[in-house]
Short mmCIF file of C-alpha atoms in Angstrom, two decimals:
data_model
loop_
_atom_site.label_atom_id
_atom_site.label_comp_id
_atom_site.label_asym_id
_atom_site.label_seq_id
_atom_site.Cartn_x
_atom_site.Cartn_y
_atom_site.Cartn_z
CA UNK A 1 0.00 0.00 0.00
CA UNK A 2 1.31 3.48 -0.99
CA UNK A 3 1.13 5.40 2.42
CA UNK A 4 -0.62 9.04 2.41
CA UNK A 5 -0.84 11.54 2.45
CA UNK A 6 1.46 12.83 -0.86
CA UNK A 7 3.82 15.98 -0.98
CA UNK A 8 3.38 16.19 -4.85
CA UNK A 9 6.84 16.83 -7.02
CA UNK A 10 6.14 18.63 -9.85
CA UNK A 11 9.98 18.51 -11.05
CA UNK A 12 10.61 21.03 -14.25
CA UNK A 13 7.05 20.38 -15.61
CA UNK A 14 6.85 22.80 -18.45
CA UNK A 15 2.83 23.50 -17.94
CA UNK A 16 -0.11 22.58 -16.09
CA UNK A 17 -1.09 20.09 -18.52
CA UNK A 18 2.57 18.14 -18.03
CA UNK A 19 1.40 17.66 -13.61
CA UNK A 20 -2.15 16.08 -14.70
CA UNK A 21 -1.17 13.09 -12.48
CA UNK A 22 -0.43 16.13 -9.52
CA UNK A 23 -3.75 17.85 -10.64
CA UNK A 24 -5.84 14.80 -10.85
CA UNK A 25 -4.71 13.80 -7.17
CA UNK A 26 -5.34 17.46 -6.06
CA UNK A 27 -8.91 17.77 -7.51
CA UNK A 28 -10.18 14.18 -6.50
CA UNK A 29 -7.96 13.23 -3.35
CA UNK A 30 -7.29 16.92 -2.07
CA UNK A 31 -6.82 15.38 1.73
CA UNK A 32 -3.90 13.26 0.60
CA UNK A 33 -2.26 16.33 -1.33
CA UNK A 34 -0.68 18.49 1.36
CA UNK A 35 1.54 20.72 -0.69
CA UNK A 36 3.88 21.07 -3.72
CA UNK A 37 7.83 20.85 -4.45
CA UNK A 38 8.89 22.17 -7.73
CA UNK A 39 12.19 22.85 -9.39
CA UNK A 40 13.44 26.16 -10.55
CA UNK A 41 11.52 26.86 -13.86
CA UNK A 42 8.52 24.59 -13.86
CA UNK A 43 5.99 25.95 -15.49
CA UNK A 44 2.98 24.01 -13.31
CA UNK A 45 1.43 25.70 -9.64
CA UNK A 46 -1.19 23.67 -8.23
CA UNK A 47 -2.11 26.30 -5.81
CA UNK A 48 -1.06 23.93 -2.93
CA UNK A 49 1.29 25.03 0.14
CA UNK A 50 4.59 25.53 -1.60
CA UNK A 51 6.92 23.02 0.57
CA UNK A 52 10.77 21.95 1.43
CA UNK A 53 10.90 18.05 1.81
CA UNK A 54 11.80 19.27 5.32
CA UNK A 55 8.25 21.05 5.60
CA UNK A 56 6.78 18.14 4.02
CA UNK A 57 7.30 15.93 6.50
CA UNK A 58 6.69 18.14 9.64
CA UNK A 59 3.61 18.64 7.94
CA UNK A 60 2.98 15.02 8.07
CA UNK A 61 3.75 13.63 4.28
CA UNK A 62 4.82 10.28 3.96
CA UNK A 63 5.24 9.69 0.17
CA UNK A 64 6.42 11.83 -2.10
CA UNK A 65 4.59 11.99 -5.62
CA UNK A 66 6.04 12.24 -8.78
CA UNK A 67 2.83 13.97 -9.75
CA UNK A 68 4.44 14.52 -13.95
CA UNK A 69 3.44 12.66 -17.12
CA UNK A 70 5.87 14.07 -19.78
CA UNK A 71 6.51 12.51 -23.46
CA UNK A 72 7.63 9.11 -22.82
CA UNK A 73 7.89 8.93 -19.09
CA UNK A 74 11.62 9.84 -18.38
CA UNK A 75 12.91 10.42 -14.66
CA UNK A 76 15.41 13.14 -15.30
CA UNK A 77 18.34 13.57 -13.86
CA UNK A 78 17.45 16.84 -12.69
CA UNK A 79 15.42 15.34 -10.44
CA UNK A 80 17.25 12.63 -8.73
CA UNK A 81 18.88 15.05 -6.12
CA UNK A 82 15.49 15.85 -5.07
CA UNK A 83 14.28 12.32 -4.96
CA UNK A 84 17.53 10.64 -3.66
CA UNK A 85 17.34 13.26 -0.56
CA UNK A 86 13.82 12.33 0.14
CA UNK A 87 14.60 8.92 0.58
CA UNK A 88 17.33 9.99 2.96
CA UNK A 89 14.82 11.90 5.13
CA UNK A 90 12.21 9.29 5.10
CA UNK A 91 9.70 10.12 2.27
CA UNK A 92 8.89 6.71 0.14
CA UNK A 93 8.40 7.73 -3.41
CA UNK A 94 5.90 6.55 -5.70
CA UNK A 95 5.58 7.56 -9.88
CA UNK A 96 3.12 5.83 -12.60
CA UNK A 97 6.20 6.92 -15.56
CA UNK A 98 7.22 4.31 -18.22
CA UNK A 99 10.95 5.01 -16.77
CA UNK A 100 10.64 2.69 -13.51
CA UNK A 101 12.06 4.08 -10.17
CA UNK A 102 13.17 0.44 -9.48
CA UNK A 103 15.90 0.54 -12.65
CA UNK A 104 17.32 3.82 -10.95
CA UNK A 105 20.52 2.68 -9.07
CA UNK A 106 20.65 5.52 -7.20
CA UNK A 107 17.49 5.22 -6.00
CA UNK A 108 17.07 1.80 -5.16
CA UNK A 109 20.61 2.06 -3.32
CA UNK A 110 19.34 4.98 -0.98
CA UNK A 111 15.52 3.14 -0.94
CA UNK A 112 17.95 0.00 0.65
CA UNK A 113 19.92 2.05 2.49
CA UNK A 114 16.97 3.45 4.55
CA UNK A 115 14.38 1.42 4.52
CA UNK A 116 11.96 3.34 1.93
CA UNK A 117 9.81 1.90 -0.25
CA UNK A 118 9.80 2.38 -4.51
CA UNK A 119 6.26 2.40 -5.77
CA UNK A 120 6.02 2.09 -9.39
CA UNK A 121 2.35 2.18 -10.02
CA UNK A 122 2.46 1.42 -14.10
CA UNK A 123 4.37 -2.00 -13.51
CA UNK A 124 1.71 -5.13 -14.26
CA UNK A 125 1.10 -7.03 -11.44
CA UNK A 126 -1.49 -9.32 -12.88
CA UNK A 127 -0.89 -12.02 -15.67
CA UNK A 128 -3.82 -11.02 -17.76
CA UNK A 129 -5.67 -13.33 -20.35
CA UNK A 130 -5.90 -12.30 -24.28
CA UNK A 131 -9.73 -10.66 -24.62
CA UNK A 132 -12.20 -13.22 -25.87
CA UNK A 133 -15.43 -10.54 -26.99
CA UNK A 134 -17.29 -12.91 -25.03
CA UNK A 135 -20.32 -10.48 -23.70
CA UNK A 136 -20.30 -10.02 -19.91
CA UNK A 137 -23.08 -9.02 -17.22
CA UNK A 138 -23.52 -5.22 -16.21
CA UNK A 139 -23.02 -1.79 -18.64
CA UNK A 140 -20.32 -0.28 -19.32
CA UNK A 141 -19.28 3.44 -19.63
CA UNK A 142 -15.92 4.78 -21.62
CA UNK A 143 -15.15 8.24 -22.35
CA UNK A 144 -13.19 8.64 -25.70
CA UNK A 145 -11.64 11.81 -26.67
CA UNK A 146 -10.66 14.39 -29.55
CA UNK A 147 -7.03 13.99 -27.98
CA UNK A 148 -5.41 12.86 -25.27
CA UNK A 149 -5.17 14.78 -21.51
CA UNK A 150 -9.14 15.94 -22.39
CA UNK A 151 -10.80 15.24 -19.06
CA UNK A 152 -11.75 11.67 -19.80
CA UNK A 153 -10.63 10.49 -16.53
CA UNK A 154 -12.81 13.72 -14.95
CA UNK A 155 -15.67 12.36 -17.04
CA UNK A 156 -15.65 9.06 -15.61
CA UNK A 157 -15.03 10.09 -12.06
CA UNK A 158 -17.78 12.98 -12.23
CA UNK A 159 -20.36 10.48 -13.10
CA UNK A 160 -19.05 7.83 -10.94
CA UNK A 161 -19.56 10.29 -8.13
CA UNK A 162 -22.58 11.12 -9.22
CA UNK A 163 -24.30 8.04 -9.14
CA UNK A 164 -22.65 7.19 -6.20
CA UNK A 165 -24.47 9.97 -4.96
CA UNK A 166 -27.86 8.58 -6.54
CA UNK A 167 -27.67 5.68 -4.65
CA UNK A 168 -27.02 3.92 -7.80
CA UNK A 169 -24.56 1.05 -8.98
CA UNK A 170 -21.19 1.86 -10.10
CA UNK A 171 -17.91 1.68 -10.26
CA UNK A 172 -14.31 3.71 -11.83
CA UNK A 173 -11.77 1.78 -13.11
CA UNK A 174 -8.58 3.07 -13.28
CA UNK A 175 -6.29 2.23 -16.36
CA UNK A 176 -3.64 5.12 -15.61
CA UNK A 177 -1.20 5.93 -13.50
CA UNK A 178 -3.05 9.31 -11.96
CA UNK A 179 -6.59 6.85 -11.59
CA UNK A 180 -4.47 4.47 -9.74
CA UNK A 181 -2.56 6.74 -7.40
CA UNK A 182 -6.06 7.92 -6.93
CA UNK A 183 -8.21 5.27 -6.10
CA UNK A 184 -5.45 2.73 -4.79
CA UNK A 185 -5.87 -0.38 -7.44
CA UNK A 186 -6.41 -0.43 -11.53
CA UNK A 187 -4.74 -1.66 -14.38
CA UNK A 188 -1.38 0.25 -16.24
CA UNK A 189 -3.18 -0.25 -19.33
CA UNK A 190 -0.11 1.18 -21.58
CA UNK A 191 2.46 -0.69 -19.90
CA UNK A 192 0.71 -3.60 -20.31
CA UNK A 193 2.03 -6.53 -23.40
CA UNK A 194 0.24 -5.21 -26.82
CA UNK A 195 -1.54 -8.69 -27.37
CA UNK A 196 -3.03 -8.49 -23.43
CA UNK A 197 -4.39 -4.94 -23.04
CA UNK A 198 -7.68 -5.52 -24.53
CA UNK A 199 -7.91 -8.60 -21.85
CA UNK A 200 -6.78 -6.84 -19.01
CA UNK A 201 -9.47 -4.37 -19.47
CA UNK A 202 -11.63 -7.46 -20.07
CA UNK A 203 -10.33 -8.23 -16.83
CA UNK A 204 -11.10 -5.39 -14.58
CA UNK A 205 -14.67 -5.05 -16.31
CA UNK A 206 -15.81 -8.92 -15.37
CA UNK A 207 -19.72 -9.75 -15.31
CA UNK A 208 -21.99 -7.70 -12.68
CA UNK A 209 -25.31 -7.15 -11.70
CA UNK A 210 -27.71 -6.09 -14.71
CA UNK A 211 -28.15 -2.25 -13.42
CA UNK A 212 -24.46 -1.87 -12.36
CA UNK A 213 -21.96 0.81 -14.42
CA UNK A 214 -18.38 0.52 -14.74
CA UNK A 215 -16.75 3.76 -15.43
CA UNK A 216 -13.64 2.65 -17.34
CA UNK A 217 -10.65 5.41 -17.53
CA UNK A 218 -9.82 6.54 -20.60
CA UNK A 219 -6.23 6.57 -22.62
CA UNK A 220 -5.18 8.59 -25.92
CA UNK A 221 -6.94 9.10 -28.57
CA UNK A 222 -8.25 7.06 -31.48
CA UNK A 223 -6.83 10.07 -33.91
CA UNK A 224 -3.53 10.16 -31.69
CA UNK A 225 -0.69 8.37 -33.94
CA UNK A 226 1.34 8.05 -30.68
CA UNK A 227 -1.21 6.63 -28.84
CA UNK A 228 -4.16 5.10 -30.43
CA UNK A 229 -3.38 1.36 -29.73
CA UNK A 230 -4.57 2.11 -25.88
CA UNK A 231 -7.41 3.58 -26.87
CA UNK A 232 -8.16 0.91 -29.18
CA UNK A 233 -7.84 -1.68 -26.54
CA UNK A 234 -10.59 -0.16 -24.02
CA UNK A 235 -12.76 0.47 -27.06
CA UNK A 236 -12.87 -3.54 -27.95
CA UNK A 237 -11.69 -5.03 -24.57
CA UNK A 238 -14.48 -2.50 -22.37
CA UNK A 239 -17.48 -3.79 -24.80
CA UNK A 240 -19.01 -0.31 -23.75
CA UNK A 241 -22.77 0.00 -23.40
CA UNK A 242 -22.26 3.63 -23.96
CA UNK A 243 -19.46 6.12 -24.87
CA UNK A 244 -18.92 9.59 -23.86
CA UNK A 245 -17.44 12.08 -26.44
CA UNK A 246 -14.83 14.47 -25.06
CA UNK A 247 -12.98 17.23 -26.45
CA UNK A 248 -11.34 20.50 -24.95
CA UNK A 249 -12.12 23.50 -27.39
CA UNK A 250 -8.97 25.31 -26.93
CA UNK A 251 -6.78 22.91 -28.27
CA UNK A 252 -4.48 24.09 -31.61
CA UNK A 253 -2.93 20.73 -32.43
CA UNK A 254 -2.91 17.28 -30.81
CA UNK A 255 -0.64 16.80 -27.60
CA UNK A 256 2.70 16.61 -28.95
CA UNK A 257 2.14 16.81 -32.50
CA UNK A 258 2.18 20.29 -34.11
CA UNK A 259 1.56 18.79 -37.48
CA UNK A 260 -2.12 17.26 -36.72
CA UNK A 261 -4.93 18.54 -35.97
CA UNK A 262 -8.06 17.47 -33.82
CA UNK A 263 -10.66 15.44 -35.65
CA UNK A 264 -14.35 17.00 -34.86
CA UNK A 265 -16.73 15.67 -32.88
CA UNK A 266 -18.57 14.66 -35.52
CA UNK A 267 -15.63 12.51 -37.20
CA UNK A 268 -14.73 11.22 -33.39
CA UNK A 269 -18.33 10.06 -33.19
CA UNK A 270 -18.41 7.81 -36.41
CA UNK A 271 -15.10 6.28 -35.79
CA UNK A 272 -15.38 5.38 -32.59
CA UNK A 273 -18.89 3.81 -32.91
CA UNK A 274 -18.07 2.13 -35.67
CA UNK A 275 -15.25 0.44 -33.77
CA UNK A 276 -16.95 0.13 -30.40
CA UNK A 277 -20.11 -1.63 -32.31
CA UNK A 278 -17.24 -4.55 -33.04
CA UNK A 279 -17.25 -5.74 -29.66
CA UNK A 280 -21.01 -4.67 -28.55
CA UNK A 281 -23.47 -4.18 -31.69
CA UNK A 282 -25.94 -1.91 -29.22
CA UNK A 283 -23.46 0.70 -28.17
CA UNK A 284 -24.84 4.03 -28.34
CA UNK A 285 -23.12 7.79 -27.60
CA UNK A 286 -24.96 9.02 -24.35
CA UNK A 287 -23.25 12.57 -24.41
CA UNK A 288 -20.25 15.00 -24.52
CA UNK A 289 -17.98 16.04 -22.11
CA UNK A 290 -16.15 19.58 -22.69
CA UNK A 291 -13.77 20.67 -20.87
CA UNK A 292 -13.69 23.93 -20.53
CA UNK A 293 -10.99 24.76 -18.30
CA UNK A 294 -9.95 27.71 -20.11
CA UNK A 295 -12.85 29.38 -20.78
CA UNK A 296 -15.03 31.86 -18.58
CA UNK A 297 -18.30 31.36 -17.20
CA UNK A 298 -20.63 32.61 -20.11
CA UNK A 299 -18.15 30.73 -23.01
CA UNK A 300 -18.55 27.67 -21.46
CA UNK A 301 -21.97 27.95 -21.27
CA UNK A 302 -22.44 29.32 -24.94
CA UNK A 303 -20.07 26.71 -26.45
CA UNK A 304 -21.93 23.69 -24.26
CA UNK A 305 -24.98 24.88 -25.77
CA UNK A 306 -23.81 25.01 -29.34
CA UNK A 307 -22.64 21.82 -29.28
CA UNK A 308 -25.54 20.77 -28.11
CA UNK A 309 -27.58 22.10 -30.52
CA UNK A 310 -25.20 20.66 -33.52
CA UNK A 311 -24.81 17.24 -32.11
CA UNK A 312 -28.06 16.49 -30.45
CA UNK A 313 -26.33 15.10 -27.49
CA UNK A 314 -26.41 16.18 -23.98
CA UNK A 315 -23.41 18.33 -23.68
CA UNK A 316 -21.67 19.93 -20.17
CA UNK A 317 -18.61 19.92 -18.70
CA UNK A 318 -19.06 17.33 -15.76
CA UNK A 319 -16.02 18.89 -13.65
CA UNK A 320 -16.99 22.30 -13.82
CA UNK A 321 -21.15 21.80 -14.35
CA UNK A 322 -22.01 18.73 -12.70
CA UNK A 323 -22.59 15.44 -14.24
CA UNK A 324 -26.14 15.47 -14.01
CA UNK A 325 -27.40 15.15 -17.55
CA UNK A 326 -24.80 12.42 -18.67
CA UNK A 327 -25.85 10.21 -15.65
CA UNK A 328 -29.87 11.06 -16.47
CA UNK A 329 -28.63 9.95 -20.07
CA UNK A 330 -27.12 6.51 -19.18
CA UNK A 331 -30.38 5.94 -16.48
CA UNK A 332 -31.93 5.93 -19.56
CA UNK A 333 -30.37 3.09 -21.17
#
């Protein structure tokens, strides 16, 4: 078990949108997330109490939280001095990156040498099956996005906790590193073997009662050329009763990739069913998702609405609006 509560290191993160795994623990778990350690430069603030490891721990932290998903997971060595020193002080340090804190010598030396622990969230830990498409008890919910970092983990966890708060039957499943360190237990969908992801989401969707909803997390994009296989393997592997279109309207080019630009959500609609109805023929789109982060009050509003109006869907943004709507949507199903 990863001990809390976190002092979140945000490291050199260039934005806010590089500390989602820091943001998503802040916005979902804010009594685990006592404060924030950044290096000189980053270009991410939380808002949290700006704290020394030193203050950290006075303060009552006991793991510190590599709370940054940059392009292709890479523990810098900017930021070992910082991590190897709170290992000497007593933090244990936990990360969901593709670069493993257990193939660090450093790290694992000073971990040994004081008796931490080395969390690595997005390591397997399951020997999952290969998916079969055999249809399975319960419905199913995924939220599939425009691009990736969209709010389709918010999505999921909005309506979750709204229909928690119904009374109602459901469940979030975590296939990320930032739904993991938030909830405790899920599956590393991208470090999982290519021929096994679509089973190991088979695998932590099994059979349930007729009127119960699993929320499943998100990954990429089905447009991303970086990282549509993950996508591709909840959209098969979930057998979703219903999907949930999200997009963020701000957006000038796909994450990463200056030369491409974000389908609509018209085109996102037609792929995606026309993938998703491989695996469950009755799928339907239940609503849209905006997030609208960077917009004021009366945009969001306006731009809701005019999707809306052009897609015929229920549109909000569940974070900032309340999932309401998308929940009365899938009660409907």
């Amino acid at each position: 078990m990863i001990e809390t509560p976190y002092l979140l290191f945000l490291g050199d993160a260039p934005d806010m949108l590089a500390a989602k795994v820091a943001i998503g623990i802040r916005d979902w778990r804010p009594d685990n997330a006592l404060g924030q350690i950044r290096l000189p430069g980053c270009g991410a603030d939380l808002g949290l109490t700006e704290m020394t490891l030193e203050a950290g721990l006075e303060a009552g932290a006991k793991t510190l939280v590599i709370g940054v998903a940059n392009r292709g997971g890479v523990i810098s060595d900017a930021w070992k001095e910082v991590l190897v020193k709170a290992l000497e002080l007593g933090y244990d340090i936990a990360s969901g990156l593709h670069n493993l804190l257990r193939d660090e010598g450093e790290l694992v030396a000073a971990a040994q040498m004081h008796g931490r622990t080395l969390h690595d969230v997005r390591v397997p830990t399951v020997a999952y099956p290969i998916a079969t498409g055999v249809p399975r008890s319960g419905k199913r919910c995924l939220a599939v996005g425009t691009d990736c970092s969209v709010g389709k983990m918010y999505t999921a966890m909005a309506m979750d906790a709204e229909m928690q708060k119904r009374g109602m039957k459901s469940t979030f499943r975590a296939t990320g590193q930032t739904g993991i360190l938030i909830t405790g237990s899920g599956v590393p969908l991208d470090a999982v073997i290519a021929d096994f992801m679509a089973g190991a989401v088979e695998y932590l969707t099994p059979d349930n009662d007729a009127d119960h909803w699993d929320f499943i997390e998100g990954q990429g994009s089905l447009f991303h050329v970086s990282y549509s296989g993950v996508t591709m393997a909840l959209v098969h592997g979930g057998q979703p009763d219903a999907l949930i279109l999200c997009h963020e309207p701000t957006r000038e080019h796909m994450r990463g990739l200056p030369g491409f630009k974000l389908p609509t959500l018209q085109a996102l609609r037609e792929v995606a069913m026309t993938l998703a109805k491989v695996s469950n023929p009755d799928v339907v789109v239940a609503g849209i998702s905006i997030n609208t982060q960077h917009l004021s009050d009366d945009e969001a509003t306006a731009y809701c609405a005019k999707v809306e109006e052009e897609m015929g869907l229920p549109t909000c943004d569940p974070y900032r609006h309340g999932a309401d709507r998308l929940v009365d949507a899938l009660a409907a199903i």
